[in-house]
Coordinates of C-alpha atoms in Angstrom, one line a residue:
Chain A
X21 CA 99.8 25.6 124.8
X22 CA 99.0 28.4 122.9
X23 CA 102.4 30.2 121.6
X24 CA 101.1 33.9 122.1
X25 CA 104.1 35.2 120.3
X26 CA 101.8 33.1 117.0
X27 CA 99.7 35.8 115.8
X28 CA 102.9 38.2 115.4
X29 CA 104.7 35.4 113.6
X30 CA 102.0 35.1 111.4
X31 CA 101.5 38.7 110.8
X32 CA 105.2 39.7 110.4
X33 CA 105.8 36.7 107.9
X34 CA 103.1 37.7 105.3
X35 CA 104.9 41.2 105.8
X36 CA 107.7 40.3 104.8
X37 CA 105.9 38.2 101.6
X38 CA 105.0 41.5 100.9
X39 CA 107.3 43.3 101.6
X40 CA 109.8 40.8 99.5
X41 CA 107.8 40.8 96.7
X42 CA 107.8 44.4 96.2
X43 CA 111.2 44.7 95.8
X44 CA 111.2 42.1 93.3
X45 CA 108.6 44.2 91.2
X46 CA 110.8 47.0 91.9
X47 CA 114.0 45.6 90.9
X48 CA 112.6 43.6 87.3
X49 CA 111.5 47.0 86.7
X50 CA 114.9 48.3 87.4
X51 CA 116.6 44.8 85.6
X52 CA 114.9 44.4 82.1
X53 CA 116.5 47.7 80.4
X54 CA 119.6 46.0 81.2
X55 CA 118.4 42.5 80.4
X56 CA 117.8 43.8 77.2
X57 CA 121.0 45.7 76.8
X58 CA 122.5 42.3 76.8
X59 CA 119.8 39.8 74.9
X60 CA 119.4 42.3 72.2
X61 CA 122.6 42.9 70.5
X62 CA 122.5 38.8 69.7
X63 CA 118.8 38.6 68.2
X64 CA 118.7 39.0 64.5
X65 CA 115.8 41.1 64.5
X66 CA 116.2 43.3 67.5
X67 CA 112.9 45.3 68.9
X68 CA 112.4 46.7 72.0
X69 CA 111.0 43.9 73.6
X70 CA 112.9 41.6 75.8
X71 CA 113.8 38.7 73.6
X72 CA 116.5 36.0 71.6
X73 CA 114.3 34.7 68.9
X74 CA 117.1 34.4 66.0
X75 CA 120.9 34.7 67.8
X76 CA 123.4 36.1 65.3
X77 CA 126.2 38.0 65.2
X78 CA 124.2 40.5 62.2
X79 CA 123.4 43.3 63.9
X80 CA 127.5 43.9 65.1
X81 CA 128.3 43.2 61.6
X82 CA 125.7 45.5 60.4
X83 CA 127.7 48.7 63.4
X84 CA 130.8 48.0 61.6
X85 CA 129.6 49.4 59.1
X86 CA 129.7 52.7 60.1
X87 CA 133.2 54.0 59.8
X88 CA 133.4 56.2 63.0
X89 CA 131.9 52.9 65.2
X90 CA 134.8 51.7 66.4
X91 CA 136.8 54.8 66.1
X92 CA 134.6 56.6 68.7
X93 CA 135.1 53.7 71.3
X94 CA 138.8 54.8 70.8
X95 CA 138.4 58.3 71.5
X96 CA 136.4 57.0 74.7
X97 CA 138.7 55.6 76.1
X98 CA 141.6 58.0 75.3
X99 CA 139.7 60.7 77.4
X100 CA 138.8 58.5 80.2
X101 CA 142.3 57.0 81.1
X102 CA 143.6 60.7 80.3
X103 CA 141.4 62.4 82.8
X104 CA 141.7 59.2 84.9
X105 CA 145.4 60.2 84.9
X106 CA 145.2 63.5 85.4
X107 CA 143.1 63.2 87.8
X108 CA 146.2 61.0 89.8
X109 CA 148.5 63.2 88.5
X110 CA 147.2 66.3 90.3
X111 CA 144.8 64.8 93.2
X112 CA 147.2 62.9 94.3
X113 CA 150.0 65.0 95.4
X114 CA 147.4 67.5 96.4
X115 CA 145.2 65.0 98.6
X116 CA 148.3 64.0 100.0
X117 CA 149.5 68.0 101.3
X118 CA 146.0 68.9 102.4
X119 CA 146.6 65.7 104.7
X120 CA 149.4 66.3 105.9
X121 CA 150.4 70.0 106.1
X122 CA 147.8 72.0 108.6
X123 CA 147.5 75.9 106.8
X124 CA 145.5 78.7 107.8
X125 CA 141.8 77.8 105.9
X126 CA 142.6 74.4 105.1
X127 CA 139.3 73.4 106.4
X128 CA 137.4 75.8 104.6
X129 CA 139.1 75.0 101.3
X130 CA 138.3 71.4 102.0
X131 CA 134.4 72.2 102.4
X132 CA 134.6 74.7 98.9
X133 CA 136.1 71.3 97.1
X134 CA 133.7 69.5 98.3
X135 CA 131.2 71.9 98.1
X136 CA 131.5 72.8 94.4
X137 CA 132.1 69.2 93.4
X138 CA 128.1 68.4 94.0
X139 CA 126.8 71.5 93.5
X140 CA 127.8 73.3 90.5
X141 CA 127.6 70.4 87.6
X142 CA 129.1 70.9 83.8
X143 CA 126.0 71.9 82.3
X144 CA 125.3 75.0 84.9
X145 CA 129.3 75.8 83.1
X146 CA 128.5 75.4 80.1
X147 CA 128.6 78.4 78.5
X148 CA 131.9 80.3 80.3
X149 CA 133.7 76.7 80.2
X150 CA 133.3 77.0 76.0
X151 CA 134.3 80.6 76.0
X152 CA 137.3 79.8 78.1
X153 CA 137.6 76.7 75.9
X154 CA 138.0 79.2 73.3
X155 CA 140.2 81.5 75.0
X156 CA 142.4 78.6 75.4
X157 CA 142.5 77.6 72.1
X158 CA 141.7 73.9 73.2
X159 CA 138.3 73.8 71.7
X160 CA 138.0 70.4 69.0
X161 CA 141.3 68.9 71.1
X162 CA 141.8 65.8 72.9
X163 CA 143.0 67.3 75.7
X164 CA 140.8 70.2 76.0
X165 CA 138.3 67.7 76.9
X166 CA 140.4 65.9 79.0
X167 CA 141.0 69.2 81.3
X168 CA 137.8 70.2 81.6
X169 CA 136.2 66.7 82.6
X170 CA 139.3 66.0 85.2
X171 CA 138.9 69.5 86.7
X172 CA 135.2 68.7 87.0
X173 CA 135.6 65.7 88.8
X174 CA 139.0 66.9 90.6
X175 CA 137.6 68.7 93.6
X176 CA 135.3 65.5 94.9
X177 CA 138.3 63.1 94.3
X178 CA 140.8 65.2 96.2
X179 CA 138.5 65.3 98.6
X180 CA 138.2 61.3 98.7
X181 CA 141.9 60.9 98.7
X182 CA 142.6 62.9 101.5
X183 CA 140.2 61.2 103.6
X184 CA 142.3 58.3 102.5
X185 CA 145.4 59.3 102.9
X186 CA 144.1 60.7 106.4
X187 CA 143.8 57.1 107.4
X188 CA 147.8 56.7 106.5
X189 CA 149.6 56.3 109.7
X190 CA 152.4 59.2 110.1
X191 CA 154.2 56.5 112.2
X192 CA 155.2 55.1 108.4
X193 CA 156.9 58.3 107.2
X194 CA 158.3 59.3 110.1
X195 CA 160.0 55.8 110.5
X196 CA 161.3 55.8 107.1
X197 CA 162.5 59.8 107.6
X198 CA 164.5 58.3 110.6
X199 CA 165.8 55.6 109.1
X200 CA 167.5 57.8 106.7
X201 CA 165.1 58.2 103.5
X202 CA 164.7 61.7 101.4
X203 CA 161.2 62.7 101.1
X204 CA 160.8 61.4 97.5
X205 CA 162.1 58.0 98.6
X206 CA 159.4 58.1 101.6
X207 CA 156.5 59.2 98.7
X208 CA 157.8 56.4 96.2
X209 CA 158.3 53.5 98.6
X210 CA 155.9 53.8 101.5
X211 CA 153.2 56.3 100.2
X212 CA 152.1 56.0 96.7
X213 CA 152.0 51.4 97.4
X214 CA 149.7 51.8 101.1
X215 CA 146.9 54.0 99.0
X216 CA 147.5 52.1 96.0
X217 CA 144.4 51.0 96.3
X218 CA 142.9 54.2 97.1
X219 CA 144.3 55.4 93.7
X220 CA 142.7 52.9 91.4
X221 CA 139.1 53.5 92.8
X222 CA 139.9 57.0 92.3
X223 CA 140.9 56.5 88.7
X224 CA 138.6 54.5 88.0
X225 CA 135.9 56.2 88.7
X226 CA 137.1 59.1 87.2
X227 CA 136.9 56.8 84.3
X228 CA 133.9 55.9 84.5
X229 CA 132.4 59.5 85.3
X230 CA 134.2 60.7 81.5
X231 CA 133.2 57.0 79.7
X232 CA 129.6 58.5 80.3
X233 CA 130.0 62.3 79.8
X234 CA 127.9 63.3 77.0
X235 CA 128.5 67.5 77.4
X236 CA 131.5 68.0 77.4
X237 CA 133.1 66.2 74.6
X238 CA 129.9 67.5 72.6
X239 CA 130.7 71.0 73.1
X240 CA 134.4 70.9 72.9
X241 CA 134.9 68.5 69.7
X242 CA 133.7 69.6 66.4
X243 CA 135.7 66.9 64.2
X244 CA 133.8 63.7 64.0
X245 CA 136.9 61.5 64.0
X246 CA 137.6 62.4 67.7
X247 CA 134.2 62.5 68.7
X248 CA 133.5 59.8 71.9
X249 CA 131.1 57.1 71.9
X250 CA 128.8 58.6 74.3
X251 CA 128.2 61.5 71.8
X252 CA 128.7 59.1 68.7
X253 CA 125.3 57.5 69.9
X254 CA 123.5 60.0 69.1
X255 CA 124.2 59.8 65.4
X256 CA 122.6 56.9 65.2
X257 CA 119.2 57.6 64.7
X258 CA 117.4 57.7 60.7
X259 CA 116.2 61.0 59.4
X260 CA 112.8 60.7 61.2
X261 CA 114.1 60.7 64.5
X262 CA 114.0 56.8 64.8
X263 CA 117.0 55.1 66.6
X264 CA 118.5 52.4 64.4
X265 CA 117.6 49.9 66.6
X266 CA 120.4 46.9 65.5
X267 CA 123.2 49.5 65.7
X268 CA 122.4 50.9 68.8
X269 CA 121.7 47.6 70.6
X270 CA 125.1 46.1 69.3
X271 CA 126.9 49.4 69.6
X272 CA 125.8 49.5 73.4
X273 CA 126.2 46.4 74.0
X274 CA 130.1 47.3 73.5
X275 CA 129.9 50.7 75.2
X276 CA 128.7 49.2 78.4
X277 CA 131.6 45.8 78.1
X278 CA 134.7 48.2 79.2
X279 CA 133.2 49.6 82.0
X280 CA 132.0 46.7 83.3
X281 CA 135.1 44.6 83.2
X282 CA 136.9 47.8 85.2
X283 CA 134.4 47.3 87.7
X284 CA 135.0 43.8 88.4
X285 CA 138.5 44.5 87.8
X286 CA 139.3 46.9 90.2
X287 CA 136.5 45.3 93.0
X288 CA 138.3 41.8 92.6
X289 CA 141.9 43.1 92.9
X290 CA 141.5 46.1 95.3
X291 CA 138.0 45.9 96.6
X292 CA 135.9 49.0 96.9
X293 CA 136.9 49.6 100.0
X294 CA 139.1 52.3 102.1
X295 CA 141.7 51.5 104.5
X296 CA 145.1 52.0 104.9
X297 CA 147.7 50.8 107.7
X298 CA 147.5 47.4 109.7
X299 CA 145.4 46.9 112.5
X300 CA 146.5 45.3 115.3
Chain B
X1 CA 176.7 53.1 122.3
X2 CA 176.5 56.9 123.3
X3 CA 175.9 59.4 125.6
X4 CA 173.2 62.0 125.1
X5 CA 173.4 65.4 126.9
X6 CA 170.4 67.6 126.5
X7 CA 171.0 71.3 127.5
X8 CA 168.1 74.0 128.2
X9 CA 165.5 72.6 125.3
X10 CA 162.7 74.3 124.4
X11 CA 160.1 73.6 122.3
X12 CA 157.0 75.7 121.6
X13 CA 154.3 74.7 119.1
X14 CA 153.2 76.7 116.3
X15 CA 149.7 77.2 118.7
X16 CA 151.8 78.3 121.4
X17 CA 151.9 75.5 123.4
X18 CA 155.5 74.8 125.3
X19 CA 155.3 71.1 125.0
X20 CA 159.6 71.7 126.5
X21 CA 160.8 74.3 129.0
X22 CA 164.3 74.6 129.3
X23 CA 165.1 71.2 130.2
X24 CA 168.0 69.8 130.6
X25 CA 169.0 66.0 131.0
X26 CA 171.8 63.5 130.4
X27 CA 172.0 60.0 129.5
X28 CA 175.4 58.2 130.4
X29 CA 176.2 55.3 128.0
X30 CA 174.5 52.4 127.1
X31 CA 172.1 53.0 129.9
X32 CA 168.0 52.0 129.7
X33 CA 166.5 55.1 130.7
X34 CA 163.2 55.9 131.0
X35 CA 161.0 59.2 131.3
X36 CA 157.7 59.4 132.5
X37 CA 154.7 61.1 133.1
X38 CA 150.6 61.8 132.3
X39 CA 150.2 62.5 128.7
X40 CA 150.6 65.8 127.3
X41 CA 153.3 65.8 129.7
X42 CA 155.9 66.6 127.1
X43 CA 158.2 63.2 127.1
X44 CA 157.2 62.2 123.7
X45 CA 157.5 65.8 122.3
X46 CA 161.0 65.0 123.5
X47 CA 161.8 61.4 122.1
X48 CA 160.6 62.8 118.8
X49 CA 163.0 66.3 119.4
X50 CA 165.7 63.6 120.3
X51 CA 165.0 61.5 116.9
X52 CA 165.1 64.6 114.9
X53 CA 161.3 64.8 113.9
X54 CA 160.4 67.6 116.2
X55 CA 162.7 71.3 115.4
X56 CA 164.0 72.3 118.7
X57 CA 162.9 76.1 119.5
X58 CA 165.8 76.4 121.5
X59 CA 168.5 75.0 123.1
X60 CA 171.3 71.5 122.5
X61 CA 171.0 67.7 121.6
X62 CA 174.2 66.8 122.0
X63 CA 174.6 63.2 121.2
X64 CA 178.1 61.6 122.1
X65 CA 179.3 64.8 122.6
X66 CA 178.5 66.5 118.7
X67 CA 175.3 68.7 118.4
X68 CA 172.8 67.6 116.3
X69 CA 170.1 69.8 116.8
X70 CA 169.6 71.0 114.2
X71 CA 170.9 68.2 111.8
X72 CA 168.4 66.2 109.8
X73 CA 166.6 62.7 111.6
X74 CA 168.4 60.4 109.2
X75 CA 171.5 61.7 109.9
X76 CA 171.6 61.0 113.4
X77 CA 172.0 57.2 113.1
X78 CA 169.2 56.7 115.9
X79 CA 166.6 53.8 115.7
X80 CA 163.0 54.4 117.2
X81 CA 160.4 51.9 117.8
X82 CA 157.3 53.7 117.5
X83 CA 154.0 53.0 119.4
X84 CA 152.0 51.3 116.6
X85 CA 155.3 50.2 115.1
X86 CA 154.6 51.9 111.9
X87 CA 155.6 49.0 109.9
X88 CA 155.1 48.5 106.0
X89 CA 151.4 47.1 105.5
X90 CA 152.7 46.2 101.5
X91 CA 155.8 44.9 102.5
X92 CA 156.7 41.5 103.9
X93 CA 158.6 41.0 107.1
X94 CA 162.1 40.3 105.4
X95 CA 161.2 43.1 103.1
X96 CA 160.6 45.9 106.6
X97 CA 163.9 44.7 108.2
X98 CA 165.7 45.6 105.2
X99 CA 164.4 48.4 104.0
X100 CA 166.1 50.9 106.0
X101 CA 169.4 49.1 105.3
X102 CA 168.9 49.8 101.9
X103 CA 168.1 53.6 102.0
X104 CA 171.8 53.7 103.5
X105 CA 172.6 51.7 100.2
X106 CA 174.7 48.4 101.9
X107 CA 175.1 45.8 99.3
X108 CA 173.2 42.5 99.0
X109 CA 174.9 40.1 101.7
X110 CA 175.5 42.5 103.7
X111 CA 171.9 43.4 104.1
X112 CA 170.6 39.3 104.2
X113 CA 173.9 39.1 107.4
X114 CA 172.4 41.7 109.3
X115 CA 168.2 40.8 109.0
X116 CA 169.0 37.4 109.6
X117 CA 171.2 38.2 113.1
X118 CA 168.4 40.7 113.8
X119 CA 165.6 37.9 112.8
X120 CA 167.5 35.4 115.0
X121 CA 168.1 37.8 118.0
X122 CA 164.3 38.0 118.0
X123 CA 163.4 34.5 116.6
X124 CA 161.4 35.9 114.4
X125 CA 162.7 33.9 111.4
X126 CA 159.6 31.7 110.5
X127 CA 157.8 34.5 110.2
X128 CA 160.6 36.3 107.1
X129 CA 157.9 36.2 104.2
X130 CA 154.6 37.2 106.2
X131 CA 153.0 40.7 105.5
X132 CA 152.9 42.6 108.8
X133 CA 149.0 41.9 108.9
X134 CA 149.8 38.5 109.3
X135 CA 151.3 38.1 112.4
X136 CA 150.0 38.4 115.6
X137 CA 150.9 42.3 118.1
X138 CA 153.8 40.8 119.7
X139 CA 155.4 39.2 116.7
X140 CA 154.9 42.6 115.0
X141 CA 156.2 44.4 118.3
X142 CA 159.2 42.0 117.7
X143 CA 159.6 42.6 114.0
X144 CA 160.2 47.1 114.7
X145 CA 162.4 45.7 116.9
X146 CA 164.8 43.6 114.8
X147 CA 163.8 46.5 112.1
X148 CA 165.8 49.5 114.8
X149 CA 168.1 46.6 116.1
X150 CA 169.3 46.1 111.8
X151 CA 170.7 49.3 111.3
X152 CA 173.3 49.1 114.6
X153 CA 172.1 52.5 115.9
X154 CA 173.8 54.5 118.3
X155 CA 170.7 55.2 120.2
X156 CA 167.4 53.3 120.5
X157 CA 164.1 55.1 120.9
X158 CA 161.0 53.4 121.9
X159 CA 157.7 55.6 122.3
X160 CA 155.3 53.1 123.8
X161 CA 156.1 50.4 123.0
X162 CA 154.5 47.9 125.0
X163 CA 150.9 50.1 125.5
X164 CA 149.3 48.4 122.1
X165 CA 150.0 44.5 123.9
X166 CA 147.5 42.6 126.2
X167 CA 148.7 42.5 129.9
X168 CA 149.8 39.4 129.8
X169 CA 151.8 39.8 126.8
X170 CA 153.5 43.0 127.8
X171 CA 155.1 41.6 130.9
X172 CA 156.8 39.1 128.7
X173 CA 157.6 41.7 126.3
X174 CA 159.0 43.8 128.9
X175 CA 161.3 41.4 130.2
X176 CA 162.2 40.3 127.0
X177 CA 163.6 44.3 126.4
X178 CA 164.7 44.3 128.8
X179 CA 167.4 41.4 128.0
X180 CA 168.2 42.3 124.7
X181 CA 169.3 45.9 126.4
X182 CA 171.2 44.6 128.5
X183 CA 173.0 42.1 125.7
X184 CA 173.1 44.5 122.9
X185 CA 174.7 47.4 125.8
X186 CA 173.1 50.0 123.4
X187 CA 171.7 53.4 124.9
X188 CA 168.5 53.4 125.2
X189 CA 165.3 56.2 125.5
X190 CA 162.0 55.1 126.5
X191 CA 158.6 56.6 126.8
X192 CA 156.1 55.1 128.6
X193 CA 152.9 56.5 130.8
X194 CA 152.6 53.1 132.8
X195 CA 155.2 53.7 136.4
X196 CA 155.6 50.2 136.6
X197 CA 156.7 49.5 133.3
X198 CA 159.5 52.8 133.9
X199 CA 160.8 51.4 137.5
X200 CA 160.8 47.6 136.4
X201 CA 162.5 48.2 133.2
X202 CA 165.0 51.7 133.7
X203 CA 168.8 51.7 134.9
X204 CA 167.5 55.2 135.8
X205 CA 164.5 56.9 134.7
X206 CA 163.0 61.0 135.1
X207 CA 159.7 62.2 135.7
X208 CA 158.0 65.0 133.2
X209 CA 155.5 67.6 134.8
X210 CA 154.3 70.3 132.0
X211 CA 157.4 70.4 129.9
X212 CA 159.9 70.2 133.1
X213 CA 161.5 67.5 134.4
X214 CA 160.5 66.9 138.3
X215 CA 163.0 64.0 139.4
X216 CA 165.7 61.7 138.0
X217 CA 167.0 59.1 139.7
X218 CA 167.0 55.4 139.6
X219 CA 163.8 53.3 140.2
X220 CA 165.1 52.4 143.8
X221 CA 165.3 56.0 144.9
X222 CA 161.8 57.1 143.2
X223 CA 159.9 54.8 145.0
X224 CA 161.4 55.3 148.4
X225 CA 162.4 59.1 148.1
X226 CA 159.9 60.8 145.8
X227 CA 161.0 64.4 145.4
X228 CA 158.2 65.9 145.4
X229 CA 154.2 65.2 145.7
X230 CA 153.7 65.2 142.5
X231 CA 156.2 62.5 142.0
X232 CA 154.9 60.5 145.2
X233 CA 151.6 61.0 143.6
X234 CA 152.5 59.3 140.2
X235 CA 155.0 56.6 140.7
X236 CA 154.0 53.0 142.7
X237 CA 151.1 51.0 141.9
X238 CA 148.9 51.7 145.2
X239 CA 149.3 55.1 145.8
X240 CA 151.3 57.0 148.5
X241 CA 149.4 58.5 151.0
X242 CA 149.2 62.2 151.3
X243 CA 148.2 63.4 154.1
X244 CA 148.1 67.6 154.9
X245 CA 148.9 68.3 158.5
X246 CA 150.8 71.7 160.7
X247 CA 153.7 71.4 162.5
X248 CA 153.3 71.7 166.5
X249 CA 156.3 71.3 168.8
X250 CA 158.6 69.7 166.6
X251 CA 155.4 67.4 165.5
X252 CA 153.5 67.0 162.5
X253 CA 149.5 67.1 163.4
X254 CA 147.0 65.6 161.3
X255 CA 143.8 66.1 162.8
X256 CA 143.8 64.5 166.7
X257 CA 147.0 62.5 165.4
X258 CA 150.5 63.8 165.9
X259 CA 154.1 62.0 164.6
X260 CA 157.1 63.1 165.4
X261 CA 158.8 65.6 163.0
X262 CA 162.8 63.6 162.6
X263 CA 165.8 66.1 163.5
X264 CA 166.5 66.7 159.8
X265 CA 162.6 68.3 159.4
X266 CA 162.2 69.9 162.7
X267 CA 165.1 71.6 162.1
X268 CA 163.6 74.1 159.0
X269 CA 159.9 73.5 159.9
X270 CA 159.1 76.2 162.4
X271 CA 155.9 75.6 164.4
X272 CA 152.7 76.9 162.1
X273 CA 154.2 75.3 159.0
X274 CA 152.0 73.2 156.8
X275 CA 153.5 69.8 156.3
X276 CA 152.6 67.0 154.2
X277 CA 153.0 63.6 155.4
X278 CA 154.2 61.2 152.4
X279 CA 154.3 57.3 153.5
X280 CA 152.8 53.9 151.3
X281 CA 150.7 51.9 152.5
X282 CA 153.1 49.1 152.2
X283 CA 155.3 51.0 155.3
X284 CA 151.8 51.6 156.9
X285 CA 150.9 48.7 159.5
X286 CA 148.4 47.5 162.0
X287 CA 148.8 47.8 166.0
X288 CA 147.2 46.6 168.5
X289 CA 146.6 50.1 170.7
X290 CA 146.9 53.7 169.5
X291 CA 149.1 56.1 170.5
X292 CA 152.0 59.1 169.5
X293 CA 152.8 58.3 165.8
X294 CA 149.6 56.1 165.2
X295 CA 146.2 57.1 163.1
X296 CA 142.8 55.4 164.5
X297 CA 140.1 55.0 162.7
X298 CA 137.0 53.0 161.2
X299 CA 137.4 50.4 157.9
X300 CA 135.7 51.9 154.7
X301 CA 137.6 49.3 152.4
X302 CA 140.0 46.9 152.3
X303 CA 140.9 45.3 148.9
X304 CA 142.4 42.0 148.4
X305 CA 146.2 42.1 146.9
X306 CA 146.9 38.5 146.7
X307 CA 149.2 37.9 149.6
X308 CA 148.2 41.2 151.7
X309 CA 145.3 43.3 151.9
X310 CA 145.0 47.2 151.2
X311 CA 142.9 48.9 153.9
X312 CA 141.2 52.2 153.3
X313 CA 140.2 53.7 157.3
X314 CA 139.1 57.0 157.8
X315 CA 141.1 58.1 160.7
X316 CA 138.6 61.5 161.6
X317 CA 138.0 62.6 158.3
X318 CA 141.3 61.5 156.8
X319 CA 141.6 58.7 154.3
X320 CA 144.5 56.7 154.7
X321 CA 146.1 53.6 152.7
X322 CA 147.7 50.5 155.5
X323 CA 148.2 47.3 154.7
X324 CA 147.9 44.1 156.5
X325 CA 148.7 40.5 156.1
X326 CA 146.2 37.9 154.3
X327 CA 144.5 36.3 157.3
X328 CA 144.2 38.8 159.6
X329 CA 142.1 41.5 157.5
X330 CA 139.6 43.5 159.4
X331 CA 136.5 43.9 159.1
X332 CA 134.6 46.7 157.4
X333 CA 133.2 48.7 160.4
X334 CA 136.2 47.5 163.0
X335 CA 137.8 50.1 164.6
X336 CA 141.8 49.5 163.9
X337 CA 144.9 51.8 164.9
X338 CA 147.5 52.0 162.0
X339 CA 151.0 52.8 162.7
X340 CA 153.2 54.7 159.9
X341 CA 157.2 53.0 160.1
X342 CA 158.6 56.7 161.1
X343 CA 161.7 55.2 159.1
X344 CA 160.0 55.6 155.9
X345 CA 158.1 58.6 156.4
X346 CA 158.4 61.6 154.0
X347 CA 157.8 65.0 155.2
X348 CA 157.0 67.4 152.0
X349 CA 156.2 71.5 152.1
X350 CA 152.7 71.4 151.6
X351 CA 153.4 74.7 149.1
X352 CA 156.1 74.6 147.0
X353 CA 155.2 70.5 146.8
X354 CA 159.3 70.1 147.4
X355 CA 160.4 67.6 149.7
X356 CA 162.3 68.6 152.9

């Protein structure tokens, strides 16, 4: 007997093959640069091609000749960790209050947080930010960059953390309160540990955002000893304007690794998901 | 062991909702007291006000004759078990039970002693190392009760502790709670919207509506003599028949049916007064023939309740519920005669809703 669905099935499987092929081609297109990032640093004669003809660590040796290379990676770490820390220290209490205290105009406030976090970008506010930094006398300082980066990321961080804190049942705090716990103890013993996965995710998010930020340190920092890796990368060019490909490859690799490791660590420990409380 | 006196408690929320309205209540020492009412009646607000989570707008709360109205939640020595149990997910069972004891700065050996005692009383010794997320709902509830118990409070407050359990477990937990309360002898206040739970557990209970108490009494009183139409319609697993009629010549006329009023009622109800007859379906039984004091009508629905049938029949546009024993149930469409037990008939003033 003839299966009336046969033709349909064949058609759908041929469609499936086409769409799979399309996905593979598109993925390859985006994967190539990433593959290059991991191969070129170990190639003795790196070009823009994807190859590993003469494996060696020469590129890293050559990069080390640059007196500012490692220093800039350390600077990046300082900027990123500092920003992450400021975001947690300010964002977590702010989110907690916004979640727990209902006041007039709270929803409008939250709406503006979201609006400003996505609409107003750093490049649009470049000039006023520079002038502000000048006035506050924080040009060319670590904390200057950290405050400006944190200021840009805080609205989104508060918004996400507030949502996360909302999912924490109030009964946790209330039961502790009835047992006689002070507000400080409730925060320390109950709230902070329960929302820790959320804090970790936000910290990493802020870290990565700052790590990749070029504009803010480029405007604020003058001293080359304080430049982060994202800006330093820009200096690995010859006077003719060509990239010094050996240095760029090696440096790019080192620049990528910390962020990748961080993602893996957090994903392993907490998973990139938000949860609060116990499901019964 | 404590008495609780609530005097004129009023709670008005900032949005203007009057959750508790000049409410008086006395709870005796060692009593298992249930607060019952539909959602939004203020029962949970009352419990939270007792626990100190809400501050009263007006009135006084006395625990053992000490005015605690303005004292902080932690200083009242009460323990509350929440509807969601409020177990801390990052602490294991032992740490959860121990946490209130840590807050109260008990030494380590005393904490261990109390944790073990509470765990033993609730048969959760084998779960002490588990996280709350790794144990069942029923076990979580026991842990929550153990945590409350370990603090040896003067007063237990239970906020719908059974509503998150499935039906079978709920019955089990119910008997268990009752037994535990008996053994501990500590005054316990339970909030529930489930009338069967209140009837089963409580020594005494109160029904609330719109921030006020409508009746206080023992479950037996509630079942047999609901003080008003609201309570009558709320209590009982099958709803009470509440049928409106008009007084005529010392009897209540409902459509074509007449029911003699007892002397205590006919004394105060004049001809023309509107009364509501209240009688439980359990006390409305089938009889052979019609006559005074008997409803007649066509059977609309029969429901099998196991040992007996609940029969809904239409007595000239009035729906009446009665019960018949298993085996003699009528068919749908049959004409039947049902007689309410005169001893069990209650008469309410239709306008005020109060029992006469």
